[in-house]
Short mmCIF file of N, CA and C in Angstrom, two decimals:
data_model
loop_
_atom_site.label_atom_id
_atom_site.label_comp_id
_atom_site.label_asym_id
_atom_site.label_seq_id
_atom_site.Cartn_x
_atom_site.Cartn_y
_atom_site.Cartn_z
N MET A 226 30.77 -74.18 -15.00
CA MET A 226 30.23 -73.27 -13.81
C MET A 226 31.14 -72.25 -13.96
N PRO A 227 32.34 -72.32 -13.90
CA PRO A 227 33.39 -71.04 -13.80
C PRO A 227 33.00 -70.13 -14.83
N LYS A 228 32.79 -70.46 -15.98
CA LYS A 228 32.68 -69.66 -17.41
C LYS A 228 31.22 -68.85 -17.21
N ILE A 229 30.33 -69.62 -16.55
CA ILE A 229 28.70 -69.00 -16.36
C ILE A 229 29.30 -67.66 -14.91
N VAL A 230 29.70 -67.96 -14.14
CA VAL A 230 30.04 -67.10 -13.20
C VAL A 230 31.05 -65.87 -13.75
N GLU A 231 31.87 -66.22 -14.38
CA GLU A 231 33.00 -65.37 -15.08
C GLU A 231 32.12 -64.31 -15.94
N SER A 232 31.14 -64.63 -16.96
CA SER A 232 30.40 -64.19 -17.66
C SER A 232 29.40 -63.24 -17.08
N ILE A 233 28.85 -63.49 -15.58
CA ILE A 233 28.19 -62.66 -15.11
C ILE A 233 28.88 -61.22 -14.54
N ILE A 234 29.94 -61.76 -13.96
CA ILE A 234 31.35 -60.75 -13.37
C ILE A 234 31.58 -59.94 -14.43
N LEU A 235 31.92 -60.00 -15.37
CA LEU A 235 32.27 -59.42 -16.81
C LEU A 235 31.28 -58.45 -16.77
N GLN A 236 30.13 -58.60 -16.69
CA GLN A 236 29.07 -57.60 -17.09
C GLN A 236 29.16 -56.38 -16.17
N HIS A 237 29.92 -56.75 -14.97
CA HIS A 237 29.95 -55.71 -13.56
C HIS A 237 31.10 -54.67 -13.73
N VAL A 238 32.19 -55.34 -14.93
CA VAL A 238 33.60 -54.77 -14.37
C VAL A 238 34.16 -54.24 -15.83
N ASN A 239 33.41 -54.60 -17.22
CA ASN A 239 33.82 -53.88 -18.19
C ASN A 239 34.27 -52.63 -18.37
N SER A 240 35.38 -52.38 -19.28
CA SER A 240 35.86 -50.77 -19.19
C SER A 240 36.21 -50.70 -20.29
N ASN A 241 36.36 -49.00 -20.32
CA ASN A 241 36.58 -48.22 -22.08
C ASN A 241 37.69 -47.67 -21.58
N SER A 242 38.41 -48.04 -20.48
CA SER A 242 39.83 -47.16 -20.45
C SER A 242 40.30 -46.84 -21.59
N ASP A 243 41.07 -45.44 -21.50
CA ASP A 243 41.95 -45.06 -22.92
C ASP A 243 43.09 -46.18 -22.73
N PRO A 244 43.77 -46.41 -22.15
CA PRO A 244 44.85 -47.50 -22.00
C PRO A 244 44.42 -48.65 -22.63
N ASP A 245 43.10 -49.40 -22.29
CA ASP A 245 42.41 -50.24 -22.93
C ASP A 245 42.37 -50.28 -24.45
N ILE A 246 41.87 -49.22 -24.70
CA ILE A 246 41.58 -49.24 -26.34
C ILE A 246 42.86 -49.76 -27.37
N HIS A 247 44.26 -49.33 -26.56
CA HIS A 247 45.10 -49.71 -27.45
C HIS A 247 45.73 -51.10 -27.12
N GLN A 248 45.03 -51.70 -26.76
CA GLN A 248 45.13 -53.28 -26.36
C GLN A 248 44.57 -54.14 -27.47
N PHE A 249 45.58 -55.05 -28.14
CA PHE A 249 45.12 -55.64 -29.03
C PHE A 249 44.79 -57.27 -28.52
N GLY A 250 45.55 -57.68 -27.86
CA GLY A 250 45.17 -59.08 -27.55
C GLY A 250 44.02 -59.26 -26.37
N PHE A 251 43.53 -60.49 -26.74
CA PHE A 251 42.24 -60.82 -25.93
C PHE A 251 40.99 -60.19 -26.17
N LYS A 252 40.72 -59.51 -27.46
CA LYS A 252 39.70 -58.29 -27.34
C LYS A 252 38.96 -58.92 -28.50
N ALA A 253 37.43 -58.53 -28.39
CA ALA A 253 36.77 -58.92 -29.38
C ALA A 253 37.00 -58.13 -30.73
N GLY A 254 36.91 -58.67 -31.81
CA GLY A 254 37.28 -57.72 -33.18
C GLY A 254 38.88 -57.37 -33.47
N HIS A 255 39.66 -57.97 -32.63
CA HIS A 255 40.83 -57.68 -32.74
C HIS A 255 41.90 -58.87 -32.82
N SER A 256 42.92 -59.18 -33.12
CA SER A 256 43.97 -60.25 -33.16
C SER A 256 45.29 -60.00 -33.51
N THR A 257 46.21 -60.84 -33.25
CA THR A 257 47.38 -60.53 -33.90
C THR A 257 47.66 -60.48 -35.07
N GLY A 258 46.78 -60.91 -35.86
CA GLY A 258 46.68 -60.62 -37.44
C GLY A 258 46.34 -59.33 -37.62
N LEU A 259 45.17 -58.94 -37.15
CA LEU A 259 45.13 -57.43 -37.22
C LEU A 259 46.20 -56.66 -37.00
N CYS A 260 46.79 -56.54 -35.46
CA CYS A 260 48.12 -55.75 -34.88
C CYS A 260 49.45 -56.08 -35.94
N THR A 261 49.62 -57.04 -36.42
CA THR A 261 50.59 -57.44 -37.47
C THR A 261 50.34 -56.82 -38.99
N HIS A 262 49.29 -56.80 -39.14
CA HIS A 262 48.76 -55.77 -40.66
C HIS A 262 49.14 -54.67 -40.26
N LEU A 263 48.54 -53.93 -38.80
CA LEU A 263 48.58 -52.47 -38.79
C LEU A 263 50.24 -52.25 -38.55
N LEU A 264 50.72 -53.13 -37.93
CA LEU A 264 52.52 -52.89 -37.81
C LEU A 264 53.22 -52.50 -39.00
N LYS A 265 52.83 -53.69 -39.94
CA LYS A 265 53.69 -53.83 -41.40
C LYS A 265 53.14 -52.55 -42.13
N ASN A 266 52.09 -52.04 -42.08
CA ASN A 266 51.42 -51.15 -42.99
C ASN A 266 51.91 -49.57 -42.43
N THR A 267 52.56 -49.70 -40.83
CA THR A 267 52.79 -48.33 -40.41
C THR A 267 54.15 -48.19 -40.85
N VAL A 268 54.72 -49.56 -40.72
CA VAL A 268 56.47 -49.12 -40.91
C VAL A 268 56.64 -49.03 -42.30
N LYS A 269 56.17 -49.49 -43.43
CA LYS A 269 56.02 -49.39 -44.80
C LYS A 269 55.78 -47.86 -44.93
N TYR A 270 54.91 -47.32 -44.56
CA TYR A 270 54.57 -45.97 -44.65
C TYR A 270 55.67 -45.01 -44.27
N TYR A 271 56.06 -45.44 -43.09
CA TYR A 271 57.35 -44.46 -42.59
C TYR A 271 58.62 -44.75 -43.51
N ALA A 272 58.60 -46.07 -43.87
CA ALA A 272 59.92 -46.38 -44.81
C ALA A 272 60.05 -45.43 -46.02
N ASP A 273 58.63 -45.69 -46.66
CA ASP A 273 58.36 -45.24 -47.95
C ASP A 273 58.69 -43.67 -48.20
N ASN A 274 58.72 -42.96 -47.01
CA ASN A 274 58.83 -41.48 -46.71
C ASN A 274 59.61 -41.18 -46.40
N GLY A 275 60.83 -41.95 -46.23
CA GLY A 275 62.49 -41.89 -45.64
C GLY A 275 62.59 -41.55 -44.51
N SER A 276 61.68 -42.17 -43.46
CA SER A 276 61.80 -42.15 -41.79
C SER A 276 62.62 -43.48 -41.59
N HIS A 277 63.35 -43.42 -40.32
CA HIS A 277 63.54 -44.49 -39.85
C HIS A 277 62.59 -44.95 -38.93
N VAL A 278 62.48 -46.32 -38.66
CA VAL A 278 61.68 -46.91 -37.71
C VAL A 278 62.15 -47.72 -36.64
N PHE A 279 61.77 -47.14 -35.65
CA PHE A 279 62.32 -48.03 -34.37
C PHE A 279 60.69 -48.79 -33.68
N ALA A 280 61.05 -49.79 -33.07
CA ALA A 280 60.16 -50.60 -32.41
C ALA A 280 60.41 -51.40 -31.40
N CYS A 281 59.60 -51.29 -30.63
CA CYS A 281 60.07 -51.85 -29.25
C CYS A 281 58.47 -52.75 -28.87
N PHE A 282 59.15 -54.10 -28.77
CA PHE A 282 58.13 -55.46 -28.62
C PHE A 282 58.22 -55.74 -27.00
N VAL A 283 56.93 -56.01 -26.33
CA VAL A 283 56.79 -56.61 -24.96
C VAL A 283 56.38 -58.09 -25.34
N ASP A 284 56.84 -59.28 -24.80
CA ASP A 284 56.39 -60.49 -24.73
C ASP A 284 55.57 -60.66 -23.35
N PHE A 285 54.02 -60.73 -23.50
CA PHE A 285 53.22 -61.12 -22.07
C PHE A 285 53.14 -62.28 -22.40
N SER A 286 53.71 -63.42 -23.16
CA SER A 286 52.96 -64.55 -23.08
C SER A 286 53.19 -65.31 -21.98
N LYS A 287 53.94 -65.26 -21.10
CA LYS A 287 53.88 -65.84 -19.77
C LYS A 287 53.26 -64.92 -18.50
N ALA A 288 52.77 -64.01 -19.15
CA ALA A 288 52.36 -62.72 -17.86
C ALA A 288 51.22 -63.16 -17.23
N PHE A 289 50.25 -64.01 -17.74
CA PHE A 289 49.20 -64.72 -16.93
C PHE A 289 49.94 -65.39 -15.68
N GLU A 290 50.84 -65.96 -15.83
CA GLU A 290 51.48 -66.84 -14.65
C GLU A 290 52.04 -65.77 -13.58
N ASP A 291 52.44 -64.59 -13.82
CA ASP A 291 53.04 -63.88 -12.94
C ASP A 291 52.19 -63.09 -12.24
N VAL A 292 50.58 -62.72 -12.36
CA VAL A 292 49.77 -61.68 -12.19
C VAL A 292 49.40 -61.85 -10.65
N ASN A 293 49.93 -60.92 -9.71
CA ASN A 293 49.52 -61.08 -8.38
C ASN A 293 48.30 -60.69 -8.05
N TYR A 294 47.54 -61.92 -7.73
CA TYR A 294 45.94 -61.36 -7.52
C TYR A 294 45.60 -60.57 -6.22
N TRP A 295 46.74 -60.07 -5.49
CA TRP A 295 46.26 -59.29 -4.09
C TRP A 295 46.49 -57.74 -4.98
N LYS A 296 47.10 -57.44 -5.75
CA LYS A 296 47.39 -56.31 -6.69
C LYS A 296 46.41 -55.93 -7.16
N LEU A 297 45.80 -57.06 -8.11
CA LEU A 297 44.85 -57.04 -8.92
C LEU A 297 43.61 -56.68 -8.08
N CYS A 298 43.26 -57.33 -7.08
CA CYS A 298 42.15 -56.83 -6.21
C CYS A 298 42.26 -55.60 -5.91
N THR A 299 43.19 -55.11 -5.52
CA THR A 299 43.52 -53.41 -4.65
C THR A 299 43.05 -52.39 -6.26
N LYS A 300 43.66 -53.05 -7.31
CA LYS A 300 43.15 -52.19 -8.48
C LYS A 300 41.65 -52.04 -8.77
N LEU A 301 41.23 -53.57 -8.60
CA LEU A 301 39.82 -53.55 -8.86
C LEU A 301 38.87 -52.80 -7.79
N LEU A 302 39.28 -52.83 -6.58
CA LEU A 302 39.04 -51.61 -5.76
C LEU A 302 38.91 -50.27 -5.96
N ASP A 303 40.10 -49.86 -6.54
CA ASP A 303 40.54 -48.59 -6.99
C ASP A 303 39.57 -48.28 -8.29
N ASP A 304 38.98 -49.12 -8.96
CA ASP A 304 38.34 -49.04 -9.88
C ASP A 304 36.71 -48.82 -9.43
N ASN A 305 36.33 -48.95 -8.05
CA ASN A 305 35.04 -49.05 -7.47
C ASN A 305 34.13 -50.21 -7.97
N ILE A 306 35.07 -51.54 -8.40
CA ILE A 306 34.14 -52.52 -8.37
C ILE A 306 33.72 -52.94 -7.19
N ALA A 307 32.70 -53.53 -7.18
CA ALA A 307 31.76 -53.95 -6.04
C ALA A 307 32.52 -54.63 -5.11
N VAL A 308 32.76 -54.21 -3.92
CA VAL A 308 33.23 -55.16 -3.14
C VAL A 308 33.14 -56.60 -2.99
N ASP A 309 31.76 -56.88 -2.62
CA ASP A 309 31.76 -58.49 -2.99
C ASP A 309 32.14 -59.18 -4.25
N LEU A 310 32.17 -58.58 -5.40
CA LEU A 310 32.95 -59.23 -6.66
C LEU A 310 34.23 -59.64 -6.31
N VAL A 311 35.09 -58.45 -5.91
CA VAL A 311 36.63 -58.39 -5.34
C VAL A 311 36.52 -59.53 -4.55
N ARG A 312 35.99 -59.56 -3.29
CA ARG A 312 35.94 -60.56 -2.44
C ARG A 312 35.90 -62.13 -2.96
N LEU A 313 34.77 -62.33 -3.90
CA LEU A 313 34.63 -63.63 -4.70
C LEU A 313 35.81 -63.92 -5.50
N LEU A 314 36.08 -62.81 -6.15
CA LEU A 314 37.53 -62.94 -7.03
C LEU A 314 38.90 -63.48 -6.42
N ALA A 315 39.03 -62.71 -5.13
CA ALA A 315 40.30 -62.95 -4.25
C ALA A 315 40.05 -64.30 -3.88
N TYR A 316 38.86 -64.54 -3.33
CA TYR A 316 38.84 -66.15 -2.73
C TYR A 316 38.88 -67.03 -3.75
N TRP A 317 38.27 -66.92 -5.03
CA TRP A 317 38.55 -67.76 -6.20
C TRP A 317 40.10 -68.13 -6.56
N TYR A 318 40.72 -66.96 -6.63
CA TYR A 318 41.97 -67.03 -7.20
C TYR A 318 43.17 -67.47 -5.92
N SER A 319 42.70 -67.24 -4.78
CA SER A 319 43.30 -67.65 -3.66
C SER A 319 43.33 -69.03 -3.33
N HIS A 320 42.46 -69.58 -3.73
CA HIS A 320 42.08 -71.24 -3.58
C HIS A 320 42.11 -71.91 -5.01
N GLN A 321 42.66 -71.53 -5.95
CA GLN A 321 42.65 -72.37 -6.95
C GLN A 321 43.27 -73.63 -6.96
N GLN A 322 43.21 -74.64 -7.61
CA GLN A 322 43.71 -76.07 -7.19
C GLN A 322 43.78 -76.54 -8.98
N MET A 323 44.86 -77.39 -8.73
CA MET A 323 45.03 -78.12 -10.20
C MET A 323 45.35 -79.62 -9.82
N CYS A 324 45.14 -80.27 -10.70
CA CYS A 324 45.52 -81.86 -10.84
C CYS A 324 46.45 -81.93 -12.04
N VAL A 325 47.36 -83.00 -12.22
CA VAL A 325 48.04 -83.15 -13.09
C VAL A 325 47.37 -84.98 -13.67
N ARG A 326 47.15 -84.92 -14.87
CA ARG A 326 46.93 -86.09 -15.34
C ARG A 326 47.88 -86.92 -16.59
N TRP A 327 48.42 -88.09 -16.15
CA TRP A 327 49.56 -88.58 -16.88
C TRP A 327 48.70 -89.90 -17.09
N LYS A 328 48.19 -90.24 -18.39
CA LYS A 328 47.70 -91.46 -18.86
C LYS A 328 46.41 -91.51 -18.26
N THR A 329 46.35 -92.54 -17.21
CA THR A 329 44.99 -92.81 -16.41
C THR A 329 45.23 -92.59 -15.12
N VAL A 330 46.32 -91.86 -14.79
CA VAL A 330 46.79 -91.53 -13.32
C VAL A 330 46.32 -90.20 -13.08
N LEU A 331 45.72 -89.57 -11.92
CA LEU A 331 45.48 -88.32 -11.69
C LEU A 331 45.93 -87.93 -10.41
N SER A 332 47.12 -86.86 -10.03
CA SER A 332 47.66 -86.38 -9.31
C SER A 332 46.65 -86.17 -8.13
N GLU A 333 47.15 -85.69 -6.90
CA GLU A 333 46.46 -85.19 -5.76
C GLU A 333 46.31 -83.46 -6.40
N PRO A 334 45.14 -82.95 -5.75
CA PRO A 334 45.36 -81.79 -6.01
C PRO A 334 46.21 -80.61 -5.33
N PHE A 335 46.70 -79.82 -5.91
CA PHE A 335 47.55 -78.62 -5.28
C PHE A 335 46.96 -77.18 -5.85
N LEU A 336 47.44 -76.45 -4.74
CA LEU A 336 47.13 -74.87 -4.91
C LEU A 336 47.96 -74.25 -5.87
N LEU A 337 47.65 -73.45 -6.62
CA LEU A 337 48.42 -72.91 -7.52
C LEU A 337 48.82 -71.21 -6.86
N GLY A 338 49.95 -70.75 -7.38
CA GLY A 338 50.18 -69.43 -6.93
C GLY A 338 49.47 -68.37 -7.51
N ASN A 339 50.04 -67.22 -7.64
CA ASN A 339 49.82 -66.28 -8.37
C ASN A 339 49.38 -66.51 -9.93
N CYS A 340 48.37 -66.42 -10.25
CA CYS A 340 48.24 -66.60 -11.72
C CYS A 340 46.78 -66.31 -12.02
N THR A 341 46.06 -65.80 -13.51
CA THR A 341 44.75 -65.83 -14.13
C THR A 341 45.00 -66.97 -14.65
N ARG A 342 43.68 -67.29 -14.77
CA ARG A 342 43.20 -68.24 -15.38
C ARG A 342 43.43 -68.24 -17.14
N GLN A 343 44.33 -68.87 -17.69
CA GLN A 343 44.44 -68.79 -19.23
C GLN A 343 43.25 -68.91 -20.03
N ASP A 344 42.24 -69.39 -19.88
CA ASP A 344 41.06 -69.84 -20.45
C ASP A 344 39.84 -69.23 -19.85
N GLY A 345 40.05 -68.39 -18.87
CA GLY A 345 38.85 -67.50 -18.55
C GLY A 345 38.37 -66.27 -19.02
N ILE A 346 37.27 -66.29 -18.68
CA ILE A 346 36.43 -65.39 -20.10
C ILE A 346 36.84 -64.22 -19.32
N LEU A 347 36.90 -63.95 -18.00
CA LEU A 347 37.84 -62.76 -17.22
C LEU A 347 38.86 -62.23 -17.49
N SER A 348 39.71 -63.33 -17.66
CA SER A 348 41.12 -62.88 -17.73
C SER A 348 41.64 -61.74 -18.67
N PRO A 349 41.38 -61.94 -19.96
CA PRO A 349 41.54 -60.89 -20.59
C PRO A 349 41.13 -59.35 -20.12
N TYR A 350 40.12 -59.21 -19.43
CA TYR A 350 39.67 -58.07 -18.95
C TYR A 350 40.59 -57.58 -17.63
N LEU A 351 40.87 -58.67 -16.68
CA LEU A 351 41.60 -58.76 -15.46
C LEU A 351 43.24 -58.33 -15.83
N PHE A 352 43.54 -58.94 -16.92
CA PHE A 352 45.02 -58.54 -17.22
C PHE A 352 45.27 -57.22 -17.76
N SER A 353 44.34 -57.12 -18.24
CA SER A 353 44.08 -55.63 -19.22
C SER A 353 44.31 -54.61 -17.83
N ARG A 354 43.34 -54.73 -17.07
CA ARG A 354 43.22 -54.06 -15.84
C ARG A 354 44.73 -53.82 -15.05
N TYR A 355 45.39 -55.18 -15.16
CA TYR A 355 46.56 -55.41 -14.37
C TYR A 355 47.83 -54.17 -14.82
N VAL A 356 47.95 -54.00 -16.33
CA VAL A 356 49.05 -53.20 -16.79
C VAL A 356 48.37 -52.32 -17.31
N ARG A 357 47.13 -51.75 -16.89
CA ARG A 357 46.75 -50.28 -17.14
C ARG A 357 47.55 -49.20 -16.90
N GLU A 358 48.16 -49.32 -15.63
CA GLU A 358 49.15 -48.14 -15.33
C GLU A 358 50.42 -48.22 -16.30
N LEU A 359 50.66 -49.28 -16.71
CA LEU A 359 51.96 -49.33 -17.57
C LEU A 359 51.47 -48.76 -19.21
N LEU A 360 50.71 -49.30 -19.69
CA LEU A 360 49.89 -48.73 -20.86
C LEU A 360 49.89 -47.04 -20.96
N ARG A 361 49.34 -46.90 -19.64
CA ARG A 361 48.89 -45.33 -19.57
C ARG A 361 50.25 -44.37 -19.50
N GLY A 362 51.43 -44.87 -18.89
CA GLY A 362 52.88 -44.37 -18.95
C GLY A 362 53.45 -44.68 -20.47
N ILE A 363 53.35 -45.15 -20.88
CA ILE A 363 53.65 -45.33 -22.38
C ILE A 363 53.16 -44.23 -23.49
N ILE A 364 51.78 -44.52 -23.04
CA ILE A 364 51.07 -43.19 -23.91
C ILE A 364 51.48 -41.93 -23.52
N SER A 365 51.68 -41.79 -22.13
CA SER A 365 51.90 -40.35 -21.92
C SER A 365 53.34 -39.78 -22.40
N PHE A 366 54.00 -40.46 -22.96
CA PHE A 366 55.30 -40.10 -23.62
C PHE A 366 55.42 -39.59 -24.74
N ASN A 367 54.13 -39.63 -25.27
CA ASN A 367 53.58 -38.77 -26.77
C ASN A 367 54.74 -39.72 -27.49
N VAL A 368 55.08 -40.97 -27.60
CA VAL A 368 55.90 -41.45 -28.71
C VAL A 368 55.11 -42.33 -29.33
N GLY A 369 55.53 -42.23 -30.97
CA GLY A 369 54.65 -43.10 -31.47
C GLY A 369 54.67 -42.44 -33.13
N CYS A 370 54.01 -42.83 -33.77
CA CYS A 370 53.33 -42.38 -35.11
C CYS A 370 52.44 -41.08 -35.32
N ASN A 371 52.72 -40.30 -36.10
CA ASN A 371 52.03 -39.42 -36.10
C ASN A 371 51.06 -39.39 -37.83
N ILE A 372 50.34 -39.68 -38.08
CA ILE A 372 49.85 -40.22 -39.45
C ILE A 372 48.30 -38.79 -39.76
N GLY A 373 48.63 -38.20 -40.38
CA GLY A 373 47.57 -37.31 -41.01
C GLY A 373 47.16 -36.42 -39.53
N GLY A 374 47.99 -36.16 -38.82
CA GLY A 374 47.49 -35.36 -37.73
C GLY A 374 46.95 -36.30 -36.39
N ASN A 375 46.92 -37.42 -36.71
CA ASN A 375 46.50 -38.49 -35.55
C ASN A 375 47.74 -39.00 -35.22
N PHE A 376 47.78 -38.89 -33.52
CA PHE A 376 48.85 -39.61 -32.85
C PHE A 376 48.74 -40.83 -32.34
N LEU A 377 49.47 -42.32 -32.98
CA LEU A 377 48.94 -43.41 -32.71
C LEU A 377 49.95 -43.88 -31.73
N THR A 378 49.65 -44.77 -30.59
CA THR A 378 50.86 -45.38 -29.99
C THR A 378 49.88 -46.83 -30.05
N TYR A 379 50.82 -47.71 -30.11
CA TYR A 379 50.48 -49.29 -29.94
C TYR A 379 51.20 -50.18 -29.46
#
C-alpha cells in the first residue's frame, strides 16, 4: 500500500529544479557507475592536459536517517506543494513504526525518529529536495570543470 500512495504523490511533486539535475543518486537513467565513469574521464582529461585535479566528496550514505521531516515539510510548502499532501506526509513520517524480527520472535512496535524511508519511491525526491539549497550553494561558487566552454559541477 505505501508504494502505491507514494507513486501517486510523486506525480504531484516531481521537480526539474536546476540543482536536481546535478544529482546522480536515486535517479532514473543515472547510477554510481555512470557518475564514476564521468569522474574518471574528467580527471583523465585534465591530468592529460597538465592540470591539477582536486575533488571533494560528500558521503550521504547515512543521510536518510538524519532528515528532519518537519524541515522537509516546510521546504515542500515553500515549493507550493498542496497542503493536503504535505499534511499526509507529515502524519505518515511522524507516525512511522517498526518492529524487529529475530528468528521467529517479533518485537513490539516502536516509533522511528527523523528519517525517510530508504526503500520508498518518494525518498529520492524528498532527499533531493532536502539538500537542494546545499547543491544550489555549491553551484553558485562556479567551481568545477570547464570543458569546451561548458561549465560543469557534479
